[in-house]
PDB file of C-alpha atoms in Angstrom:
ATOM      1  CA  MET A  12     -21.486 -61.418 138.315  1.00 94.00           C
ATOM      2  CA  LYS A  13     -22.158 -64.862 138.540  1.00 98.00           C
ATOM      3  CA  VAL A  14     -24.335 -66.266 135.970  1.00 98.00           C
ATOM      4  CA  GLY A  15     -26.148 -69.239 135.315  1.00 98.00           C
ATOM      5  CA  LEU A  16     -28.153 -70.132 132.019  1.00 98.00           C
ATOM      6  CA  ILE A  17     -30.620 -73.458 132.492  1.00 98.00           C
ATOM      7  CA  GLY A  18     -31.524 -74.661 128.716  1.00 98.00           C
ATOM      8  CA  LEU A  19     -28.629 -75.314 125.527  1.00 98.00           C
ATOM      9  CA  GLY A  20     -30.943 -75.737 122.703  1.00 95.00           C
ATOM     10  CA  ILE A  21     -30.527 -74.366 118.918  1.00 91.00           C
ATOM     11  CA  MET A  22     -30.656 -71.216 121.012  1.00 95.00           C
ATOM     12  CA  GLY A  23     -29.302 -71.365 123.837  1.00 97.00           C
ATOM     13  CA  LYS A  24     -25.605 -72.968 123.717  1.00 98.00           C
ATOM     14  CA  PRO A  25     -24.867 -70.456 121.078  1.00 98.00           C
ATOM     15  CA  MET A  26     -26.347 -67.506 123.288  1.00 98.00           C
ATOM     16  CA  ALA A  27     -24.208 -68.986 126.432  1.00 98.00           C
ATOM     17  CA  LYS A  28     -20.526 -69.509 123.804  1.00 98.00           C
ATOM     18  CA  ASN A  29     -21.530 -65.563 123.239  1.00 98.00           C
ATOM     19  CA  MET A  30     -21.430 -64.417 126.905  1.00 98.00           C
ATOM     20  CA  LEU A  31     -18.233 -66.644 127.348  1.00 98.00           C
ATOM     21  CA  LYS A  32     -16.592 -64.960 124.691  1.00 98.00           C
ATOM     22  CA  ALA A  33     -17.719 -61.558 126.443  1.00 98.00           C
ATOM     23  CA  GLY A  34     -15.617 -62.717 129.743  1.00 98.00           C
ATOM     24  CA  HIS A  35     -18.718 -63.658 132.100  1.00 98.00           C
ATOM     25  CA  ASP A  36     -18.309 -66.096 134.627  1.00 98.00           C
ATOM     26  CA  LEU A  37     -21.291 -68.553 133.330  1.00 98.00           C
ATOM     27  CA  THR A  38     -22.458 -72.171 134.924  1.00 98.00           C
ATOM     28  CA  VAL A  39     -25.258 -73.489 132.564  1.00 98.00           C
ATOM     29  CA  LEU A  40     -27.625 -76.688 132.953  1.00 98.00           C
ATOM     30  CA  ASP A  41     -29.372 -79.171 130.226  1.00 98.00           C
ATOM     31  CA  PHE A  42     -30.738 -82.702 129.944  1.00 96.00           C
ATOM     32  CA  ASN A  43     -28.431 -82.641 126.766  1.00 97.00           C
ATOM     33  CA  ILE A  44     -24.661 -83.743 127.880  1.00 97.00           C
ATOM     34  CA  ALA A  45     -22.960 -82.992 124.552  1.00 97.00           C
ATOM     35  CA  ALA A  46     -23.951 -79.256 124.483  1.00 98.00           C
ATOM     36  CA  ILE A  47     -22.736 -79.292 128.355  1.00 98.00           C
ATOM     37  CA  GLU A  48     -19.384 -80.490 127.414  1.00 98.00           C
ATOM     38  CA  GLU A  49     -19.403 -78.237 124.098  1.00 98.00           C
ATOM     39  CA  VAL A  50     -19.748 -74.785 126.188  1.00 98.00           C
ATOM     40  CA  VAL A  51     -18.072 -76.351 129.145  1.00 98.00           C
ATOM     41  CA  ALA A  52     -15.120 -76.342 126.084  1.00 98.00           C
ATOM     42  CA  ALA A  53     -15.603 -72.803 125.474  1.00 98.00           C
ATOM     43  CA  GLY A  54     -15.000 -72.063 129.246  1.00 98.00           C
ATOM     44  CA  GLY A  55     -18.770 -72.049 131.328  1.00 98.00           C
ATOM     45  CA  LYS A  56     -18.971 -74.487 134.296  1.00 98.00           C
ATOM     46  CA  GLN A  57     -21.290 -77.317 134.503  1.00 98.00           C
ATOM     47  CA  ALA A  58     -24.174 -77.450 137.641  1.00 97.00           C
ATOM     48  CA  ALA A  59     -25.185 -80.559 139.409  1.00 96.00           C
ATOM     49  CA  ASP A  60     -29.045 -79.079 139.451  1.00 97.00           C
ATOM     50  CA  ARG A  61     -31.200 -76.143 139.322  1.00 97.00           C
ATOM     51  CA  ARG A  62     -30.997 -76.173 142.815  1.00 97.00           C
ATOM     52  CA  ALA A  63     -27.224 -75.652 142.713  1.00 98.00           C
ATOM     53  CA  ILE A  64     -27.958 -72.810 139.728  1.00 97.00           C
ATOM     54  CA  GLY A  65     -29.984 -71.028 142.387  1.00 97.00           C
ATOM     55  CA  ALA A  66     -27.800 -71.238 144.912  1.00 97.00           C
ATOM     56  CA  ALA A  67     -24.755 -70.113 143.102  1.00 96.00           C
ATOM     57  CA  CYS A  68     -25.140 -67.358 140.649  1.00 98.00           C
ATOM     58  CA  ASP A  69     -26.331 -63.299 141.177  1.00 98.00           C
ATOM     59  CA  VAL A  70     -28.404 -64.001 137.283  1.00 98.00           C
ATOM     60  CA  ILE A  71     -30.358 -67.385 136.569  1.00 98.00           C
ATOM     61  CA  LEU A  72     -31.424 -67.083 132.564  1.00 98.00           C
ATOM     62  CA  THR A  73     -33.391 -69.621 130.895  1.00 98.00           C
ATOM     63  CA  MET A  74     -33.985 -70.386 127.163  1.00 98.00           C
ATOM     64  CA  LEU A  75     -36.255 -72.995 127.289  1.00 97.00           C
ATOM     65  CA  PRO A  76     -39.704 -74.502 125.194  1.00 93.00           C
ATOM     66  CA  ASN A  77     -42.385 -73.349 126.532  1.00 93.00           C
ATOM     67  CA  SER A  78     -44.064 -72.446 130.058  1.00 95.00           C
ATOM     68  CA  PRO A  79     -44.964 -75.354 131.811  1.00 96.00           C
ATOM     69  CA  GLN A  80     -40.939 -75.950 131.302  1.00 97.00           C
ATOM     70  CA  VAL A  81     -39.977 -72.846 132.900  1.00 98.00           C
ATOM     71  CA  LYS A  82     -42.525 -72.549 135.593  1.00 98.00           C
ATOM     72  CA  GLU A  83     -41.328 -75.981 136.322  1.00 98.00           C
ATOM     73  CA  VAL A  84     -37.601 -74.685 136.389  1.00 98.00           C
ATOM     74  CA  MET A  85     -37.874 -72.406 138.269  1.00 98.00           C
ATOM     75  CA  LEU A  86     -40.456 -72.856 140.809  1.00 98.00           C
ATOM     76  CA  GLY A  87     -41.077 -76.473 140.529  1.00 97.00           C
ATOM     77  CA  GLU A  88     -40.068 -79.536 143.088  1.00 96.00           C
ATOM     78  CA  GLY A  89     -36.383 -78.783 143.523  1.00 96.00           C
ATOM     79  CA  GLY A  90     -36.711 -75.716 141.170  1.00 97.00           C
ATOM     80  CA  VAL A  91     -34.673 -72.719 141.390  1.00 98.00           C
ATOM     81  CA  ILE A  92     -36.729 -70.863 143.769  1.00 98.00           C
ATOM     82  CA  GLU A  93     -35.846 -73.432 146.580  1.00 97.00           C
ATOM     83  CA  THR A  94     -32.374 -72.328 146.246  1.00 98.00           C
ATOM     84  CA  ILE A  95     -32.438 -68.618 144.492  1.00 97.00           C
ATOM     85  CA  ARG A  96     -31.068 -65.796 147.126  1.00 96.00           C
ATOM     86  CA  GLU A  97     -32.102 -62.618 147.812  1.00 97.00           C
ATOM     87  CA  GLY A  98     -31.302 -59.788 145.292  1.00 97.00           C
ATOM     88  CA  ALA A  99     -30.899 -62.014 142.435  1.00 98.00           C
ATOM     89  CA  VAL A 100     -31.939 -61.393 139.222  1.00 98.00           C
ATOM     90  CA  PHE A 101     -34.303 -63.745 137.414  1.00 98.00           C
ATOM     91  CA  ILE A 102     -34.395 -63.287 133.309  1.00 98.00           C
ATOM     92  CA  ASP A 103     -36.475 -65.504 130.546  1.00 98.00           C
ATOM     93  CA  MET A 104     -35.265 -66.054 127.155  1.00 98.00           C
ATOM     94  CA  SER A 105     -37.597 -68.518 126.699  1.00 97.00           C
ATOM     95  CA  SER A 106     -40.773 -67.339 124.551  1.00 94.00           C
ATOM     96  CA  ILE A 107     -43.792 -68.429 126.545  1.00 95.00           C
ATOM     97  CA  ASP A 108     -47.772 -66.912 127.562  1.00 94.00           C
ATOM     98  CA  PRO A 109     -47.124 -63.562 128.801  1.00 96.00           C
ATOM     99  CA  LEU A 110     -49.734 -64.367 131.275  1.00 94.00           C
ATOM    100  CA  ALA A 111     -47.309 -67.313 133.034  1.00 96.00           C
ATOM    101  CA  SER A 112     -43.974 -64.187 132.892  1.00 97.00           C
ATOM    102  CA  LYS A 113     -46.265 -62.436 135.132  1.00 97.00           C
ATOM    103  CA  GLU A 114     -47.379 -65.518 137.692  1.00 97.00           C
ATOM    104  CA  ILE A 115     -43.575 -66.131 138.015  1.00 98.00           C
ATOM    105  CA  ALA A 116     -42.235 -62.492 138.309  1.00 98.00           C
ATOM    106  CA  ALA A 117     -45.423 -62.613 141.394  1.00 98.00           C
ATOM    107  CA  ALA A 118     -44.417 -65.839 142.844  1.00 98.00           C
ATOM    108  CA  LEU A 119     -40.484 -65.135 142.529  1.00 98.00           C
ATOM    109  CA  ALA A 120     -41.090 -61.739 144.470  1.00 98.00           C
ATOM    110  CA  GLN A 121     -42.024 -62.986 147.251  1.00 97.00           C
ATOM    111  CA  LYS A 122     -38.576 -64.609 147.309  1.00 96.00           C
ATOM    112  CA  GLY A 123     -36.877 -60.835 147.179  1.00 98.00           C
ATOM    113  CA  VAL A 124     -36.040 -61.575 143.797  1.00 98.00           C
ATOM    114  CA  LYS A 125     -36.951 -59.547 140.282  1.00 98.00           C
ATOM    115  CA  MET A 126     -37.204 -60.871 136.868  1.00 98.00           C
ATOM    116  CA  LEU A 127     -37.461 -59.253 132.975  1.00 98.00           C
ATOM    117  CA  ASP A 128     -38.939 -61.638 130.645  1.00 98.00           C
ATOM    118  CA  ALA A 129     -36.505 -60.755 127.481  1.00 98.00           C
ATOM    119  CA  PRO A 130     -37.305 -63.410 124.323  1.00 97.00           C
ATOM    120  CA  VAL A 131     -35.088 -63.210 121.505  1.00 96.00           C
ATOM    121  CA  SER A 132     -35.669 -63.043 117.368  1.00 92.00           C
ATOM    122  CA  GLY A 133     -33.544 -64.188 115.151  1.00 89.00           C
ATOM    123  CA  GLY A 134     -32.662 -67.561 114.994  1.00 86.00           C
ATOM    124  CA  GLU A 135     -30.021 -69.929 114.966  1.00 90.00           C
ATOM    125  CA  PRO A 136     -27.387 -68.108 112.558  1.00 90.00           C
ATOM    126  CA  LYS A 137     -28.575 -64.412 115.186  1.00 94.00           C
ATOM    127  CA  ALA A 138     -27.698 -66.900 117.972  1.00 96.00           C
ATOM    128  CA  ILE A 139     -24.265 -67.757 116.528  1.00 97.00           C
ATOM    129  CA  GLU A 140     -23.929 -64.456 115.374  1.00 97.00           C
ATOM    130  CA  GLY A 141     -25.333 -62.623 118.436  1.00 98.00           C
ATOM    131  CA  THR A 142     -27.402 -60.351 116.458  1.00 98.00           C
ATOM    132  CA  LEU A 143     -29.882 -61.546 118.502  1.00 97.00           C
ATOM    133  CA  SER A 144     -33.082 -58.386 118.698  1.00 97.00           C
ATOM    134  CA  PHE A 145     -34.643 -59.161 122.872  1.00 98.00           C
ATOM    135  CA  MET A 146     -38.359 -57.506 123.336  1.00 98.00           C
ATOM    136  CA  VAL A 147     -37.446 -57.712 126.696  1.00 98.00           C
ATOM    137  CA  GLY A 148     -40.642 -56.541 129.687  1.00 98.00           C
ATOM    138  CA  GLY A 149     -40.166 -55.660 133.295  1.00 98.00           C
ATOM    139  CA  GLU A 150     -38.894 -52.549 135.283  1.00 98.00           C
ATOM    140  CA  ASP A 151     -36.420 -49.802 133.687  1.00 98.00           C
ATOM    141  CA  ALA A 152     -34.144 -49.263 136.044  1.00 98.00           C
ATOM    142  CA  LEU A 153     -33.439 -53.475 136.364  1.00 98.00           C
ATOM    143  CA  PHE A 154     -33.550 -53.700 132.104  1.00 98.00           C
ATOM    144  CA  GLU A 155     -30.626 -50.842 131.843  1.00 98.00           C
ATOM    145  CA  GLN A 156     -28.599 -52.544 134.296  1.00 98.00           C
ATOM    146  CA  TYR A 157     -28.528 -55.673 132.709  1.00 98.00           C
ATOM    147  CA  LYS A 158     -29.059 -54.371 129.558  1.00 98.00           C
ATOM    148  CA  PRO A 159     -25.069 -55.260 128.515  1.00 98.00           C
ATOM    149  CA  LEU A 160     -25.438 -58.708 129.553  1.00 98.00           C
ATOM    150  CA  LEU A 161     -28.400 -59.301 127.129  1.00 98.00           C
ATOM    151  CA  ALA A 162     -26.365 -57.171 124.476  1.00 98.00           C
ATOM    152  CA  THR A 163     -23.164 -59.797 124.979  1.00 98.00           C
ATOM    153  CA  MET A 164     -25.753 -61.959 122.443  1.00 98.00           C
ATOM    154  CA  GLY A 165     -28.280 -59.648 120.326  1.00 98.00           C
ATOM    155  CA  ALA A 166     -27.608 -55.935 118.603  1.00 98.00           C
ATOM    156  CA  SER A 167     -30.952 -54.864 119.722  1.00 98.00           C
ATOM    157  CA  VAL A 168     -32.374 -55.336 123.076  1.00 98.00           C
ATOM    158  CA  VAL A 169     -35.962 -52.943 123.529  1.00 98.00           C
ATOM    159  CA  ARG A 170     -37.419 -52.619 126.445  1.00 98.00           C
ATOM    160  CA  CYS A 171     -40.887 -52.819 125.137  1.00 98.00           C
ATOM    161  CA  GLY A 172     -43.136 -51.808 129.051  1.00 98.00           C
ATOM    162  CA  GLU A 173     -43.403 -54.000 132.459  1.00 98.00           C
ATOM    163  CA  ILE A 174     -43.294 -57.806 132.512  1.00 98.00           C
ATOM    164  CA  GLY A 175     -45.422 -59.798 130.638  1.00 97.00           C
ATOM    165  CA  ALA A 176     -44.512 -57.008 127.688  1.00 98.00           C
ATOM    166  CA  GLY A 177     -41.570 -58.795 125.975  1.00 98.00           C
ATOM    167  CA  ASN A 178     -43.833 -61.610 125.401  1.00 97.00           C
ATOM    168  CA  THR A 179     -46.404 -60.159 124.364  1.00 98.00           C
ATOM    169  CA  THR A 180     -44.351 -58.702 121.670  1.00 97.00           C
ATOM    170  CA  LYS A 181     -42.870 -61.831 120.853  1.00 96.00           C
ATOM    171  CA  LEU A 182     -45.987 -63.290 120.014  1.00 97.00           C
ATOM    172  CA  VAL A 183     -47.169 -59.891 117.975  1.00 97.00           C
ATOM    173  CA  ASN A 184     -43.101 -60.835 116.401  1.00 94.00           C
ATOM    174  CA  GLN A 185     -44.464 -64.512 115.715  1.00 96.00           C
ATOM    175  CA  VAL A 186     -47.604 -63.632 113.736  1.00 98.00           C
ATOM    176  CA  VAL A 187     -45.996 -61.439 111.743  1.00 97.00           C
ATOM    177  CA  VAL A 188     -43.032 -63.665 110.338  1.00 96.00           C
ATOM    178  CA  ALA A 189     -45.567 -66.456 110.477  1.00 98.00           C
ATOM    179  CA  LEU A 190     -48.224 -64.515 108.062  1.00 98.00           C
ATOM    180  CA  ASN A 191     -45.011 -63.325 105.987  1.00 98.00           C
ATOM    181  CA  ILE A 192     -44.016 -66.931 105.982  1.00 98.00           C
ATOM    182  CA  ALA A 193     -47.437 -67.847 104.518  1.00 98.00           C
ATOM    183  CA  ALA A 194     -47.758 -64.899 101.692  1.00 98.00           C
ATOM    184  CA  VAL A 195     -43.981 -65.589 100.027  1.00 98.00           C
ATOM    185  CA  SER A 196     -44.972 -69.673  99.501  1.00 98.00           C
ATOM    186  CA  GLU A 197     -48.619 -68.149  98.792  1.00 98.00           C
ATOM    187  CA  GLY A 198     -46.915 -66.105  96.260  1.00 98.00           C
ATOM    188  CA  PHE A 199     -44.002 -68.590  95.003  1.00 98.00           C
ATOM    189  CA  MET A 200     -45.724 -70.831  94.780  1.00 98.00           C
ATOM    190  CA  LEU A 201     -47.898 -68.469  91.763  1.00 98.00           C
ATOM    191  CA  ALA A 202     -44.783 -68.142  90.319  1.00 98.00           C
ATOM    192  CA  GLU A 203     -44.447 -71.985  89.618  1.00 98.00           C
ATOM    193  CA  LYS A 204     -47.536 -72.391  88.321  1.00 98.00           C
ATOM    194  CA  ALA A 205     -47.445 -69.264  86.427  1.00 98.00           C
ATOM    195  CA  GLY A 206     -44.418 -70.783  84.588  1.00 98.00           C
ATOM    196  CA  VAL A 207     -42.209 -67.748  86.369  1.00 98.00           C
ATOM    197  CA  ASP A 208     -39.011 -68.831  87.385  1.00 98.00           C
ATOM    198  CA  PRO A 209     -38.670 -68.820  91.464  1.00 98.00           C
ATOM    199  CA  ALA A 210     -35.540 -67.380  91.835  1.00 98.00           C
ATOM    200  CA  LEU A 211     -36.010 -65.437  89.688  1.00 98.00           C
ATOM    201  CA  VAL A 212     -39.219 -63.284  90.771  1.00 98.00           C
ATOM    202  CA  PHE A 213     -37.494 -63.560  93.945  1.00 98.00           C
ATOM    203  CA  GLU A 214     -34.396 -61.181  92.373  1.00 98.00           C
ATOM    204  CA  ALA A 215     -36.479 -59.215  90.700  1.00 98.00           C
ATOM    205  CA  ILE A 216     -38.899 -58.037  94.106  1.00 98.00           C
ATOM    206  CA  LYS A 217     -36.787 -58.205  96.760  1.00 97.00           C
ATOM    207  CA  GLY A 218     -34.989 -55.053  96.837  1.00 97.00           C
ATOM    208  CA  GLY A 219     -39.247 -53.900  96.609  1.00 98.00           C
ATOM    209  CA  LEU A 220     -41.645 -52.891  98.835  1.00 98.00           C
ATOM    210  CA  ALA A 221     -42.365 -56.667  99.095  1.00 97.00           C
ATOM    211  CA  GLY A 222     -38.939 -57.614 100.379  1.00 97.00           C
ATOM    212  CA  SER A 223     -38.008 -58.413 103.586  1.00 96.00           C
ATOM    213  CA  THR A 224     -35.731 -60.057 106.461  1.00 93.00           C
ATOM    214  CA  VAL A 225     -38.094 -63.299 106.354  1.00 95.00           C
ATOM    215  CA  MET A 226     -37.875 -63.533 102.224  1.00 97.00           C
ATOM    216  CA  ASN A 227     -34.425 -63.166 102.550  1.00 97.00           C
ATOM    217  CA  ALA A 228     -33.904 -65.799 104.633  1.00 94.00           C
ATOM    218  CA  LYS A 229     -36.221 -68.143 103.707  1.00 97.00           C
ATOM    219  CA  VAL A 230     -37.098 -68.103 100.222  1.00 98.00           C
ATOM    220  CA  PRO A 231     -33.373 -69.030  99.141  1.00 98.00           C
ATOM    221  CA  MET A 232     -34.366 -72.380 101.520  1.00 98.00           C
ATOM    222  CA  ILE A 233     -37.600 -72.791 100.237  1.00 98.00           C
ATOM    223  CA  LEU A 234     -35.930 -73.022  96.652  1.00 98.00           C
ATOM    224  CA  ALA A 235     -33.324 -75.374  98.282  1.00 98.00           C
ATOM    225  CA  GLY A 236     -35.604 -77.938  98.936  1.00 97.00           C
ATOM    226  CA  ASN A 237     -33.503 -77.097 102.763  1.00 97.00           C
ATOM    227  CA  PHE A 238     -35.965 -77.073 105.684  1.00 98.00           C
ATOM    228  CA  ASN A 239     -33.437 -78.040 108.174  1.00 95.00           C
ATOM    229  CA  PRO A 240     -34.519 -75.976 110.889  1.00 91.00           C
ATOM    230  CA  GLY A 241     -33.355 -72.980 112.042  1.00 85.00           C
ATOM    231  CA  PHE A 242     -36.958 -72.471 114.079  1.00 90.00           C
ATOM    232  CA  LYS A 243     -38.273 -75.699 114.369  1.00 93.00           C
ATOM    233  CA  ILE A 244     -42.792 -75.757 113.096  1.00 97.00           C
ATOM    234  CA  ASP A 245     -43.621 -77.651 115.927  1.00 96.00           C
ATOM    235  CA  LEU A 246     -42.118 -74.176 118.416  1.00 92.00           C
ATOM    236  CA  HIS A 247     -43.860 -72.119 116.438  1.00 96.00           C
ATOM    237  CA  ILE A 248     -47.114 -73.428 116.463  1.00 97.00           C
ATOM    238  CA  LYS A 249     -46.615 -73.561 120.648  1.00 95.00           C
ATOM    239  CA  ASP A 250     -46.149 -69.467 120.212  1.00 94.00           C
ATOM    240  CA  LEU A 251     -49.361 -69.387 117.825  1.00 97.00           C
ATOM    241  CA  ASP A 252     -51.334 -71.304 120.049  1.00 96.00           C
ATOM    242  CA  ASN A 253     -50.200 -68.673 123.067  1.00 95.00           C
ATOM    243  CA  ALA A 254     -50.849 -65.922 120.752  1.00 97.00           C
ATOM    244  CA  LEU A 255     -54.428 -67.362 119.939  1.00 97.00           C
ATOM    245  CA  ALA A 256     -55.554 -67.790 123.768  1.00 95.00           C
ATOM    246  CA  VAL A 257     -53.892 -63.676 124.487  1.00 95.00           C
ATOM    247  CA  GLY A 258     -56.483 -63.077 121.661  1.00 96.00           C
ATOM    248  CA  HIS A 259     -59.131 -64.635 123.261  1.00 96.00           C
ATOM    249  CA  ASN A 260     -58.159 -63.106 126.185  1.00 93.00           C
ATOM    250  CA  VAL A 261     -57.842 -59.603 124.799  1.00 94.00           C
ATOM    251  CA  GLY A 262     -60.827 -59.379 122.436  1.00 97.00           C
ATOM    252  CA  ALA A 263     -58.222 -59.237 119.454  1.00 98.00           C
ATOM    253  CA  PRO A 264     -58.659 -60.923 116.343  1.00 98.00           C
ATOM    254  CA  LEU A 265     -56.674 -63.449 114.427  1.00 98.00           C
ATOM    255  CA  PRO A 266     -58.150 -64.629 111.645  1.00 98.00           C
ATOM    256  CA  MET A 267     -55.052 -65.262 109.981  1.00 98.00           C
ATOM    257  CA  THR A 268     -52.858 -66.433 112.244  1.00 98.00           C
ATOM    258  CA  ALA A 269     -55.658 -68.939 113.103  1.00 98.00           C
ATOM    259  CA  ALA A 270     -55.637 -70.037 109.044  1.00 98.00           C
ATOM    260  CA  VAL A 271     -51.720 -70.594 109.567  1.00 98.00           C
ATOM    261  CA  MET A 272     -51.742 -72.120 112.300  1.00 98.00           C
ATOM    262  CA  GLU A 273     -54.038 -74.971 111.136  1.00 98.00           C
ATOM    263  CA  MET A 274     -51.253 -75.151 107.552  1.00 98.00           C
ATOM    264  CA  MET A 275     -48.952 -75.691 110.693  1.00 98.00           C
ATOM    265  CA  GLN A 276     -50.794 -77.911 112.121  1.00 98.00           C
ATOM    266  CA  LEU A 277     -51.787 -79.905 108.685  1.00 98.00           C
ATOM    267  CA  LEU A 278     -48.185 -80.179 108.414  1.00 98.00           C
ATOM    268  CA  ARG A 279     -46.759 -81.567 111.839  1.00 98.00           C
ATOM    269  CA  ALA A 280     -49.246 -84.005 110.858  1.00 98.00           C
ATOM    270  CA  ASP A 281     -48.014 -84.854 108.015  1.00 98.00           C
ATOM    271  CA  GLY A 282     -44.676 -85.269 110.222  1.00 98.00           C
ATOM    272  CA  CYS A 283     -42.948 -81.930 109.875  1.00 98.00           C
ATOM    273  CA  GLY A 284     -43.212 -80.573 113.180  1.00 98.00           C
ATOM    274  CA  GLN A 285     -39.396 -80.579 113.460  1.00 97.00           C
ATOM    275  CA  ASN A 286     -38.838 -78.697 109.821  1.00 98.00           C
ATOM    276  CA  ASP A 287     -37.767 -75.329 110.203  1.00 96.00           C
ATOM    277  CA  HIS A 288     -41.291 -73.029 109.679  1.00 97.00           C
ATOM    278  CA  SER A 289     -39.973 -72.439 105.929  1.00 98.00           C
ATOM    279  CA  ALA A 290     -41.787 -75.755 105.448  1.00 98.00           C
ATOM    280  CA  ILE A 291     -45.096 -73.737 105.753  1.00 98.00           C
ATOM    281  CA  ALA A 292     -44.270 -74.350 101.363  1.00 98.00           C
ATOM    282  CA  LYS A 293     -44.954 -77.593 102.375  1.00 98.00           C
ATOM    283  CA  TYR A 294     -48.626 -76.775 102.766  1.00 98.00           C
ATOM    284  CA  TYR A 295     -48.764 -75.632  99.036  1.00 98.00           C
ATOM    285  CA  GLU A 296     -46.444 -77.792  97.532  1.00 98.00           C
ATOM    286  CA  LYS A 297     -49.004 -80.671  99.045  1.00 97.00           C
ATOM    287  CA  LEU A 298     -52.293 -78.968  97.578  1.00 97.00           C
ATOM    288  CA  THR A 299     -50.841 -78.394  94.447  1.00 98.00           C
ATOM    289  CA  GLY A 300     -48.301 -81.897  94.041  1.00 97.00           C
ATOM    290  CA  ILE A 301     -45.206 -79.547  92.409  1.00 97.00           C
ATOM    291  CA  ASN A 302     -42.469 -77.860  94.485  1.00 98.00           C
ATOM    292  CA  ILE A 303     -41.098 -74.546  94.399  1.00 98.00           C
ATOM    293  CA  GLY A 304     -38.328 -73.509  92.651  1.00 96.00           C
ATOM    294  CA  ARG A 305     -37.084 -77.269  92.015  1.00 92.00           C
ATOM    295  CA  ALA A 306     -37.898 -80.717  90.035  1.00 79.00           C
TER     296      ALA A 306
END
């Protein structure tokens, strides 16, 4: 099986390396030449362009920022659709609008190509470890066939329904993560303002009901003032924008999501869009004029 991957960003590059470690024949493409060279040095091959990926590969993967990029790469002029072979499979690991997933799947179906939408959760650390969580939409038989490939990059690979269900699940994940980071930031600012050491609060509550994977990952970053991106605020804004759009379409109320979206929008306007989403804490620090857990 020849695998093609388009997108070698913060997530895509380590995911490519994990596929290579598992012994897959992998061809990659990205605008970042340094990222391509790094993957080629690990045993991958470089594609000349998108059409070359379509012509050469049995399964094509994408790990791209949003719906427009996936549509352009797959369906645009010079895109994969121009050369992809009947019987090939497309797996989109990007986090995009579920309606866009359905649109892309319908276009590819006319070429005899099946699709899975398989967005991930876990950020850069889990991408490096190969312990991401995959949320997958598509035919059950197709999912079972390609689950082992996804499992080279993830510790959890779960089918959530038909095409688009993976990205709907990812939107739920992103809503929960964003609100969790905001709640953590708000609570730990309360501790700071009340004169209680946030680091001790963290030790006291992380093993109880308030504890979470988000708290364990993000509170140490907040306390250290380390907002180097594992997952950028700009990308989380994209996900919440998609979540709000879907919510409006299906009639699901998302008032807390809308509130956190406004926090993130302010942070982006302040130049923090490339910060890790743990920088939601900066919103509270801006309101109070003090930092959480540090001078």
